[in-house]
Amino acid sequence: MCGIVAYVGHREASSIIVNGLRRLEYRGYDSAGLSLIHDEKINIFKKEGKVSELESILSGDALRSNTGIGHTRWATHGEPSDKNAHPHSSASGKISLVHNGIIENYSALKQELSGKGYEFYSDTDTEVLVNLIEDIQKQDDCSLPEAVRRALNAVVGAYAIVAMSADRPDQLVAARKGSPLVVGVGDGEFFFASDATPIVEYTKEVVYLNDFEIAVIAEGNLAM
């Protein structure tokens, strides 16, 4: 059972995400990771093993970030390893994604993207999805939320996802189908998580996403 934690607000995102991932350890996992936006760049830290092993590699200015996404992974596509751990990034490194669930048609999507010149560095369906989102955004010149919506229309399977872009450090985009995801609404800050466990420490206002629903946090507001 994979776990998701994400944050955007005025606090240090890394500590909130790591604490949240620790609270989701009961779900079972084989690797952990997080992405943080700092100086308009996405920095990814991920490690096979426990959350404590992830903590051991967290260092540097990248931790001074108010926006991030984190994940604990239970292997489905690809063996447990650093390269298969989430988050995954797009080819440009501009978009980062965490994902619970299984994309059933990932092989066909991967083949299509490979034909366009995309290269893949993991064995996961998630890396396929984040590159599909980037490809749509480039082709259609659309926003990240719109690219996510269009990409998910092409997906067969179950998912809970949270995506972010280095171009919009104030924005998180989340969606679900068949895999739980909740939004925590705080005072000028927002949280996403697989369940309310990582959120209750910070806010009692929790919104549960419905299937096929997309939630967008941008400029301090939540739209669903």
Short mmCIF file of N, CA, C and O in Angstrom, two decimals, residues 16-135:
data_model
loop_
_atom_site.label_atom_id
_atom_site.label_comp_id
_atom_site.label_asym_id
_atom_site.label_seq_id
_atom_site.Cartn_x
_atom_site.Cartn_y
_atom_site.Cartn_z
N ILE A 16 7.35 18.51 7.24
CA ILE A 16 5.95 18.10 7.26
C ILE A 16 5.75 16.82 6.46
O ILE A 16 5.05 15.90 6.89
N ILE A 17 6.38 16.74 5.30
CA ILE A 17 6.22 15.57 4.45
C ILE A 17 6.85 14.34 5.10
O ILE A 17 6.24 13.26 5.14
N VAL A 18 8.06 14.47 5.61
CA VAL A 18 8.73 13.33 6.23
C VAL A 18 7.94 12.83 7.44
O VAL A 18 7.75 11.62 7.63
N ASN A 19 7.46 13.76 8.27
CA ASN A 19 6.65 13.36 9.42
C ASN A 19 5.38 12.65 8.96
O ASN A 19 4.94 11.67 9.57
N GLY A 20 4.79 13.16 7.87
CA GLY A 20 3.59 12.53 7.34
C GLY A 20 3.86 11.14 6.81
O GLY A 20 3.07 10.21 7.03
N LEU A 21 4.97 10.98 6.10
CA LEU A 21 5.32 9.66 5.58
C LEU A 21 5.56 8.67 6.71
O LEU A 21 5.20 7.49 6.61
N ARG A 22 6.14 9.16 7.79
CA ARG A 22 6.35 8.28 8.95
C ARG A 22 5.02 7.81 9.52
O ARG A 22 4.88 6.66 9.94
N ARG A 23 4.03 8.68 9.49
CA ARG A 23 2.71 8.30 10.00
C ARG A 23 1.98 7.33 9.07
O ARG A 23 1.01 6.70 9.49
N LEU A 24 2.44 7.24 7.83
CA LEU A 24 1.83 6.31 6.88
C LEU A 24 2.61 4.99 6.78
O LEU A 24 2.27 4.14 5.95
N GLU A 25 3.61 4.80 7.62
CA GLU A 25 4.42 3.59 7.54
C GLU A 25 3.62 2.32 7.80
O GLU A 25 3.99 1.25 7.33
N TYR A 26 2.52 2.46 8.51
CA TYR A 26 1.68 1.29 8.79
C TYR A 26 1.13 0.67 7.51
O TYR A 26 0.71 -0.51 7.50
N ARG A 27 1.11 1.41 6.42
CA ARG A 27 0.54 0.91 5.17
C ARG A 27 1.46 -0.11 4.49
O ARG A 27 1.04 -0.84 3.60
N GLY A 28 2.71 -0.17 4.88
CA GLY A 28 3.67 -1.06 4.24
C GLY A 28 4.27 -0.42 3.00
O GLY A 28 3.57 0.22 2.22
N TYR A 29 5.59 -0.54 2.81
CA TYR A 29 6.27 0.10 1.67
C TYR A 29 7.68 -0.44 1.56
O TYR A 29 8.19 -1.10 2.48
N ASP A 30 8.34 -0.18 0.43
CA ASP A 30 9.71 -0.65 0.24
C ASP A 30 10.69 0.48 -0.10
O ASP A 30 11.89 0.26 -0.19
N SER A 31 10.17 1.70 -0.33
CA SER A 31 11.04 2.84 -0.61
C SER A 31 10.28 4.12 -0.31
O SER A 31 9.06 4.10 -0.15
N ALA A 32 11.02 5.21 -0.21
CA ALA A 32 10.39 6.50 0.13
C ALA A 32 11.14 7.62 -0.57
O ALA A 32 12.33 7.49 -0.90
N GLY A 33 10.43 8.72 -0.81
CA GLY A 33 11.07 9.85 -1.45
C GLY A 33 10.24 11.12 -1.36
O GLY A 33 9.07 11.08 -0.99
N LEU A 34 10.86 12.24 -1.72
CA LEU A 34 10.13 13.51 -1.80
C LEU A 34 10.78 14.42 -2.82
O LEU A 34 11.97 14.31 -3.13
N SER A 35 9.96 15.32 -3.38
CA SER A 35 10.40 16.37 -4.29
C SER A 35 10.12 17.71 -3.63
O SER A 35 9.06 17.89 -3.02
N LEU A 36 11.03 18.65 -3.80
CA LEU A 36 10.88 19.98 -3.25
C LEU A 36 11.22 21.01 -4.32
O LEU A 36 12.14 20.81 -5.11
N ILE A 37 10.47 22.11 -4.33
CA ILE A 37 10.77 23.20 -5.25
C ILE A 37 11.57 24.27 -4.51
O ILE A 37 11.13 24.79 -3.49
N HIS A 38 12.74 24.58 -5.05
CA HIS A 38 13.59 25.62 -4.47
C HIS A 38 14.26 26.37 -5.60
O HIS A 38 14.88 25.76 -6.48
N ASP A 39 14.14 27.69 -5.60
CA ASP A 39 14.73 28.55 -6.65
C ASP A 39 14.31 28.07 -8.04
O ASP A 39 15.15 27.93 -8.95
N GLU A 40 13.02 27.83 -8.20
CA GLU A 40 12.43 27.44 -9.49
C GLU A 40 13.04 26.15 -10.05
O GLU A 40 13.09 25.94 -11.26
N LYS A 41 13.49 25.28 -9.16
CA LYS A 41 14.05 23.99 -9.56
C LYS A 41 13.47 22.90 -8.66
O LYS A 41 13.27 23.12 -7.47
N ILE A 42 13.20 21.75 -9.27
CA ILE A 42 12.71 20.60 -8.50
C ILE A 42 13.90 19.75 -8.09
O ILE A 42 14.73 19.35 -8.92
N ASN A 43 13.98 19.47 -6.81
CA ASN A 43 15.02 18.61 -6.26
C ASN A 43 14.37 17.36 -5.69
O ASN A 43 13.43 17.45 -4.89
N ILE A 44 14.85 16.20 -6.11
CA ILE A 44 14.26 14.93 -5.71
C ILE A 44 15.23 14.15 -4.84
O ILE A 44 16.41 14.00 -5.17
N PHE A 45 14.71 13.66 -3.72
CA PHE A 45 15.46 12.77 -2.83
C PHE A 45 14.64 11.49 -2.70
O PHE A 45 13.46 11.54 -2.33
N LYS A 46 15.25 10.33 -2.98
CA LYS A 46 14.50 9.08 -2.84
C LYS A 46 15.46 7.95 -2.54
O LYS A 46 16.62 7.96 -2.96
N LYS A 47 14.92 6.96 -1.83
CA LYS A 47 15.79 5.91 -1.32
C LYS A 47 15.00 4.62 -1.10
O LYS A 47 13.90 4.65 -0.55
N GLU A 48 15.56 3.51 -1.56
CA GLU A 48 15.00 2.21 -1.20
C GLU A 48 15.14 2.02 0.30
O GLU A 48 16.14 2.41 0.91
N GLY A 49 14.13 1.44 0.93
CA GLY A 49 14.19 1.20 2.37
C GLY A 49 13.23 2.08 3.14
O GLY A 49 12.24 2.57 2.60
N LYS A 50 13.54 2.29 4.40
CA LYS A 50 12.65 2.98 5.31
C LYS A 50 12.74 4.51 5.20
O LYS A 50 13.69 5.05 4.63
N VAL A 51 11.75 5.18 5.78
CA VAL A 51 11.75 6.65 5.81
C VAL A 51 13.01 7.17 6.50
O VAL A 51 13.56 8.20 6.10
N SER A 52 13.49 6.45 7.50
CA SER A 52 14.71 6.87 8.20
C SER A 52 15.91 6.92 7.26
O SER A 52 16.80 7.77 7.40
N GLU A 53 15.95 6.02 6.28
CA GLU A 53 17.04 6.03 5.31
C GLU A 53 16.91 7.22 4.36
O GLU A 53 17.91 7.79 3.91
N LEU A 54 15.67 7.58 4.02
CA LEU A 54 15.44 8.78 3.24
C LEU A 54 15.94 10.01 4.00
O LEU A 54 16.62 10.87 3.43
N GLU A 55 15.62 10.09 5.28
CA GLU A 55 16.05 11.23 6.10
C GLU A 55 17.57 11.40 6.08
O GLU A 55 18.07 12.53 6.13
N SER A 56 18.28 10.29 6.00
CA SER A 56 19.75 10.34 6.07
C SER A 56 20.38 11.03 4.86
O SER A 56 21.55 11.42 4.91
N ILE A 57 19.63 11.17 3.76
CA ILE A 57 20.19 11.82 2.56
C ILE A 57 19.64 13.23 2.35
O ILE A 57 19.96 13.87 1.36
N LEU A 58 18.81 13.71 3.27
CA LEU A 58 18.23 15.04 3.12
C LEU A 58 19.20 16.11 3.63
O LEU A 58 19.53 16.15 4.81
N SER A 59 19.65 16.95 2.72
CA SER A 59 20.57 18.02 3.11
C SER A 59 20.61 19.07 2.02
O SER A 59 20.16 18.85 0.89
N GLY A 60 21.15 20.25 2.36
CA GLY A 60 21.37 21.30 1.38
C GLY A 60 20.29 22.36 1.35
O GLY A 60 19.26 22.27 2.04
N ASP A 61 20.51 23.36 0.52
CA ASP A 61 19.59 24.49 0.40
C ASP A 61 18.23 24.07 -0.12
O ASP A 61 17.24 24.78 0.09
N ALA A 62 18.16 22.94 -0.84
CA ALA A 62 16.89 22.48 -1.41
C ALA A 62 15.82 22.27 -0.34
O ALA A 62 14.63 22.34 -0.62
N LEU A 63 16.25 22.03 0.90
CA LEU A 63 15.30 21.81 1.98
C LEU A 63 14.59 23.09 2.39
O LEU A 63 13.57 23.03 3.08
N ARG A 64 15.09 24.23 1.93
CA ARG A 64 14.43 25.51 2.23
C ARG A 64 13.33 25.73 1.20
O ARG A 64 13.42 26.56 0.31
N SER A 65 12.29 24.94 1.34
CA SER A 65 11.20 24.95 0.37
C SER A 65 9.87 24.92 1.08
O SER A 65 9.72 24.28 2.13
N ASN A 66 8.89 25.60 0.50
CA ASN A 66 7.54 25.63 1.05
C ASN A 66 6.56 24.78 0.24
O ASN A 66 5.37 24.76 0.54
N THR A 67 7.07 24.07 -0.77
CA THR A 67 6.22 23.26 -1.63
C THR A 67 6.89 21.93 -1.91
O THR A 67 8.05 21.90 -2.35
N GLY A 68 6.16 20.83 -1.67
CA GLY A 68 6.75 19.53 -1.93
C GLY A 68 5.74 18.41 -1.95
O GLY A 68 4.61 18.56 -1.49
N ILE A 69 6.16 17.28 -2.52
CA ILE A 69 5.34 16.07 -2.56
C ILE A 69 6.20 14.90 -2.10
O ILE A 69 7.39 14.84 -2.38
N GLY A 70 5.58 13.95 -1.39
CA GLY A 70 6.31 12.80 -0.88
C GLY A 70 5.53 11.51 -1.06
O GLY A 70 4.31 11.52 -1.28
N HIS A 71 6.23 10.38 -0.93
CA HIS A 71 5.61 9.10 -1.26
C HIS A 71 6.34 7.95 -0.56
O HIS A 71 7.56 7.96 -0.43
N THR A 72 5.57 6.97 -0.12
CA THR A 72 6.11 5.66 0.24
C THR A 72 5.57 4.66 -0.77
O THR A 72 4.37 4.62 -1.02
N ARG A 73 6.43 3.86 -1.35
CA ARG A 73 6.07 2.99 -2.47
C ARG A 73 6.08 1.52 -2.08
O ARG A 73 6.98 1.06 -1.39
N TRP A 74 5.07 0.82 -2.56
CA TRP A 74 5.05 -0.64 -2.51
C TRP A 74 5.12 -1.11 -3.96
O TRP A 74 4.23 -0.82 -4.75
N ALA A 75 6.19 -1.82 -4.33
CA ALA A 75 6.49 -2.10 -5.72
C ALA A 75 5.36 -2.80 -6.47
O ALA A 75 4.81 -3.81 -5.99
N THR A 76 5.00 -2.25 -7.63
CA THR A 76 4.09 -2.91 -8.56
C THR A 76 4.79 -3.04 -9.92
O THR A 76 5.05 -4.15 -10.37
N HIS A 77 5.10 -1.92 -10.55
CA HIS A 77 5.88 -1.95 -11.79
C HIS A 77 7.34 -1.67 -11.45
O HIS A 77 7.71 -0.54 -11.14
N GLY A 78 8.16 -2.71 -11.54
CA GLY A 78 9.58 -2.54 -11.24
C GLY A 78 9.91 -2.93 -9.82
O GLY A 78 9.14 -2.72 -8.89
N GLU A 79 11.10 -3.50 -9.64
CA GLU A 79 11.53 -3.98 -8.33
C GLU A 79 11.79 -2.82 -7.38
O GLU A 79 11.95 -1.67 -7.81
N PRO A 80 11.83 -3.10 -6.08
CA PRO A 80 12.22 -2.05 -5.12
C PRO A 80 13.65 -1.58 -5.39
O PRO A 80 14.58 -2.38 -5.44
N SER A 81 13.81 -0.29 -5.62
CA SER A 81 15.13 0.28 -5.89
C SER A 81 15.05 1.79 -5.79
O SER A 81 13.96 2.37 -5.80
N ASP A 82 16.21 2.43 -5.76
CA ASP A 82 16.23 3.89 -5.74
C ASP A 82 15.60 4.46 -7.01
O ASP A 82 14.84 5.42 -6.96
N LYS A 83 15.92 3.88 -8.16
CA LYS A 83 15.43 4.44 -9.42
C LYS A 83 13.92 4.30 -9.57
O LYS A 83 13.28 5.13 -10.22
N ASN A 84 13.35 3.26 -8.99
CA ASN A 84 11.89 3.06 -9.11
C ASN A 84 11.10 3.75 -8.01
O ASN A 84 9.87 3.82 -8.08
N ALA A 85 11.80 4.26 -7.00
CA ALA A 85 11.11 4.98 -5.93
C ALA A 85 10.49 6.27 -6.48
O ALA A 85 10.98 6.84 -7.45
N HIS A 86 9.41 6.69 -5.87
CA HIS A 86 8.78 7.97 -6.21
C HIS A 86 9.38 9.06 -5.34
O HIS A 86 9.88 8.77 -4.25
N PRO A 87 9.27 10.32 -5.76
CA PRO A 87 8.60 10.87 -6.94
C PRO A 87 9.39 10.61 -8.22
O PRO A 87 10.58 10.33 -8.18
N HIS A 88 8.68 10.77 -9.36
CA HIS A 88 9.31 10.72 -10.66
C HIS A 88 9.18 12.09 -11.32
O HIS A 88 8.24 12.83 -11.04
N SER A 89 10.13 12.40 -12.21
CA SER A 89 10.12 13.68 -12.88
C SER A 89 9.97 13.50 -14.38
O SER A 89 10.27 12.43 -14.93
N SER A 90 9.52 14.55 -15.04
CA SER A 90 9.38 14.55 -16.50
C SER A 90 10.75 14.71 -17.14
O SER A 90 11.75 14.99 -16.47
N ALA A 91 10.77 14.56 -18.46
CA ALA A 91 12.04 14.62 -19.19
C ALA A 91 12.78 15.93 -18.97
O ALA A 91 14.01 15.96 -18.85
N SER A 92 12.05 17.03 -18.88
CA SER A 92 12.68 18.34 -18.69
C SER A 92 13.08 18.58 -17.24
O SER A 92 13.83 19.51 -16.95
N GLY A 93 12.56 17.75 -16.34
CA GLY A 93 12.78 17.97 -14.91
C GLY A 93 11.88 19.03 -14.31
O GLY A 93 11.99 19.35 -13.13
N LYS A 94 10.96 19.56 -15.11
CA LYS A 94 10.09 20.65 -14.66
C LYS A 94 8.87 20.17 -13.88
O LYS A 94 8.29 20.93 -13.10
N ILE A 95 8.42 18.93 -14.12
CA ILE A 95 7.23 18.40 -13.47
C ILE A 95 7.61 17.20 -12.63
O ILE A 95 8.40 16.35 -13.07
N SER A 96 7.04 17.11 -11.44
CA SER A 96 7.27 15.96 -10.57
C SER A 96 5.93 15.39 -10.14
O SER A 96 4.95 16.13 -9.98
N LEU A 97 5.89 14.06 -9.94
CA LEU A 97 4.62 13.37 -9.70
C LEU A 97 4.80 12.24 -8.70
O LEU A 97 5.80 11.51 -8.74
N VAL A 98 3.82 12.10 -7.81
CA VAL A 98 3.68 10.90 -6.99
C VAL A 98 2.35 10.25 -7.34
O VAL A 98 1.39 10.93 -7.69
N HIS A 99 2.31 8.92 -7.22
CA HIS A 99 1.16 8.19 -7.75
C HIS A 99 0.94 6.89 -6.97
O HIS A 99 1.86 6.10 -6.78
N ASN A 100 -0.28 6.70 -6.52
CA ASN A 100 -0.73 5.41 -6.01
C ASN A 100 -1.62 4.77 -7.06
O ASN A 100 -2.37 5.46 -7.74
N GLY A 101 -1.59 3.45 -7.16
CA GLY A 101 -2.46 2.76 -8.11
C GLY A 101 -1.68 2.15 -9.25
O GLY A 101 -0.44 2.12 -9.24
N ILE A 102 -2.40 1.70 -10.27
CA ILE A 102 -1.78 1.03 -11.41
C ILE A 102 -2.36 1.58 -12.71
O ILE A 102 -3.58 1.62 -12.88
N ILE A 103 -1.48 2.01 -13.61
CA ILE A 103 -1.89 2.45 -14.94
C ILE A 103 -1.82 1.23 -15.85
O ILE A 103 -0.73 0.77 -16.23
N GLU A 104 -2.96 0.68 -16.21
CA GLU A 104 -3.02 -0.58 -16.93
C GLU A 104 -2.50 -0.47 -18.36
O GLU A 104 -1.95 -1.45 -18.89
N ASN A 105 -2.67 0.67 -18.99
CA ASN A 105 -2.24 0.82 -20.39
C ASN A 105 -0.91 1.57 -20.50
O ASN A 105 -0.63 2.20 -21.52
N TYR A 106 -0.08 1.48 -19.45
CA TYR A 106 1.17 2.25 -19.45
C TYR A 106 2.11 1.80 -20.56
O TYR A 106 2.87 2.60 -21.11
N SER A 107 2.08 0.50 -20.91
CA SER A 107 2.99 0.00 -21.92
C SER A 107 2.74 0.66 -23.29
O SER A 107 3.67 1.08 -23.98
N ALA A 108 1.47 0.77 -23.66
CA ALA A 108 1.12 1.42 -24.94
C ALA A 108 1.47 2.90 -24.90
O ALA A 108 1.99 3.46 -25.89
N LEU A 109 1.22 3.57 -23.77
CA LEU A 109 1.55 4.98 -23.64
C LEU A 109 3.07 5.18 -23.70
O LEU A 109 3.56 6.14 -24.32
N LYS A 110 3.79 4.28 -23.07
CA LYS A 110 5.26 4.37 -23.06
C LYS A 110 5.81 4.22 -24.47
O LYS A 110 6.73 4.95 -24.88
N GLN A 111 5.25 3.28 -25.22
CA GLN A 111 5.70 3.07 -26.60
C GLN A 111 5.46 4.32 -27.45
O GLN A 111 6.30 4.72 -28.25
N GLU A 112 4.29 4.93 -27.25
CA GLU A 112 3.97 6.14 -28.00
C GLU A 112 4.93 7.27 -27.66
O GLU A 112 5.41 7.99 -28.55
N LEU A 113 5.22 7.43 -26.38
CA LEU A 113 6.14 8.50 -25.97
C LEU A 113 7.57 8.21 -26.41
O LEU A 113 8.31 9.14 -26.78
N SER A 114 7.96 6.95 -26.38
CA SER A 114 9.31 6.58 -26.85
C SER A 114 9.47 6.95 -28.31
O SER A 114 10.54 7.40 -28.74
N GLY A 115 8.38 6.79 -29.08
CA GLY A 115 8.41 7.17 -30.50
C GLY A 115 8.60 8.66 -30.71
O GLY A 115 9.03 9.10 -31.79
N LYS A 116 8.30 9.44 -29.69
CA LYS A 116 8.49 10.89 -29.76
C LYS A 116 9.85 11.32 -29.21
O LYS A 116 10.14 12.51 -29.13
N GLY A 117 10.64 10.34 -28.79
CA GLY A 117 11.98 10.65 -28.30
C GLY A 117 12.16 10.66 -26.80
O GLY A 117 13.24 10.95 -26.30
N TYR A 118 11.11 10.35 -26.05
CA TYR A 118 11.23 10.31 -24.60
C TYR A 118 12.04 9.10 -24.16
O TYR A 118 11.88 8.01 -24.71
N GLU A 119 12.90 9.30 -23.18
CA GLU A 119 13.67 8.21 -22.58
C GLU A 119 13.17 7.97 -21.16
O GLU A 119 12.72 8.90 -20.49
N PHE A 120 13.29 6.73 -20.72
CA PHE A 120 12.77 6.35 -19.40
C PHE A 120 13.89 5.75 -18.57
O PHE A 120 14.69 4.95 -19.06
N TYR A 121 13.93 6.13 -17.30
CA TYR A 121 15.03 5.75 -16.42
C TYR A 121 14.56 4.86 -15.27
O TYR A 121 15.36 4.49 -14.42
N SER A 122 13.29 4.51 -15.26
CA SER A 122 12.75 3.59 -14.27
C SER A 122 11.89 2.56 -14.98
O SER A 122 11.68 2.63 -16.20
N ASP A 123 11.38 1.61 -14.21
CA ASP A 123 10.50 0.59 -14.76
C ASP A 123 9.04 0.87 -14.42
O ASP A 123 8.19 -0.01 -14.54
N THR A 124 8.73 2.08 -14.02
CA THR A 124 7.42 2.38 -13.45
C THR A 124 6.43 2.93 -14.45
O THR A 124 6.80 3.57 -15.44
N ASP A 125 5.15 2.71 -14.15
CA ASP A 125 4.08 3.35 -14.91
C ASP A 125 3.97 4.83 -14.57
O ASP A 125 3.49 5.63 -15.38
N THR A 126 4.45 5.21 -13.41
CA THR A 126 4.37 6.60 -12.97
C THR A 126 5.24 7.52 -13.81
O THR A 126 4.84 8.63 -14.15
N GLU A 127 6.44 7.07 -14.17
CA GLU A 127 7.31 7.88 -15.02
C GLU A 127 6.67 8.09 -16.39
O GLU A 127 6.82 9.14 -17.01
N VAL A 128 5.92 7.08 -16.86
CA VAL A 128 5.19 7.23 -18.12
C VAL A 128 4.14 8.33 -17.99
O VAL A 128 4.01 9.19 -18.86
N LEU A 129 3.40 8.32 -16.89
CA LEU A 129 2.34 9.30 -16.69
C LEU A 129 2.88 10.72 -16.60
O LEU A 129 2.32 11.65 -17.20
N VAL A 130 3.96 10.94 -15.89
CA VAL A 130 4.48 12.31 -15.74
C VAL A 130 5.00 12.83 -17.08
O VAL A 130 4.86 14.02 -17.40
N ASN A 131 5.57 11.95 -17.91
CA ASN A 131 6.00 12.38 -19.24
C ASN A 131 4.83 12.61 -20.17
O ASN A 131 4.88 13.50 -21.04
N LEU A 132 3.77 11.84 -20.01
CA LEU A 132 2.55 12.09 -20.79
C LEU A 132 1.98 13.46 -20.47
O LEU A 132 1.57 14.21 -21.37
N ILE A 133 1.96 13.81 -19.19
CA ILE A 133 1.47 15.13 -18.78
C ILE A 133 2.32 16.23 -19.41
O ILE A 133 1.80 17.21 -19.95
N GLU A 134 3.63 16.07 -19.35
CA GLU A 134 4.51 17.09 -19.94
C GLU A 134 4.32 17.18 -21.46
O GLU A 134 4.29 18.29 -22.03
N ASP A 135 4.19 16.03 -22.11
CA ASP A 135 4.01 16.02 -23.56
C ASP A 135 2.74 16.76 -23.96
O ASP A 135 2.74 17.55 -24.91
#
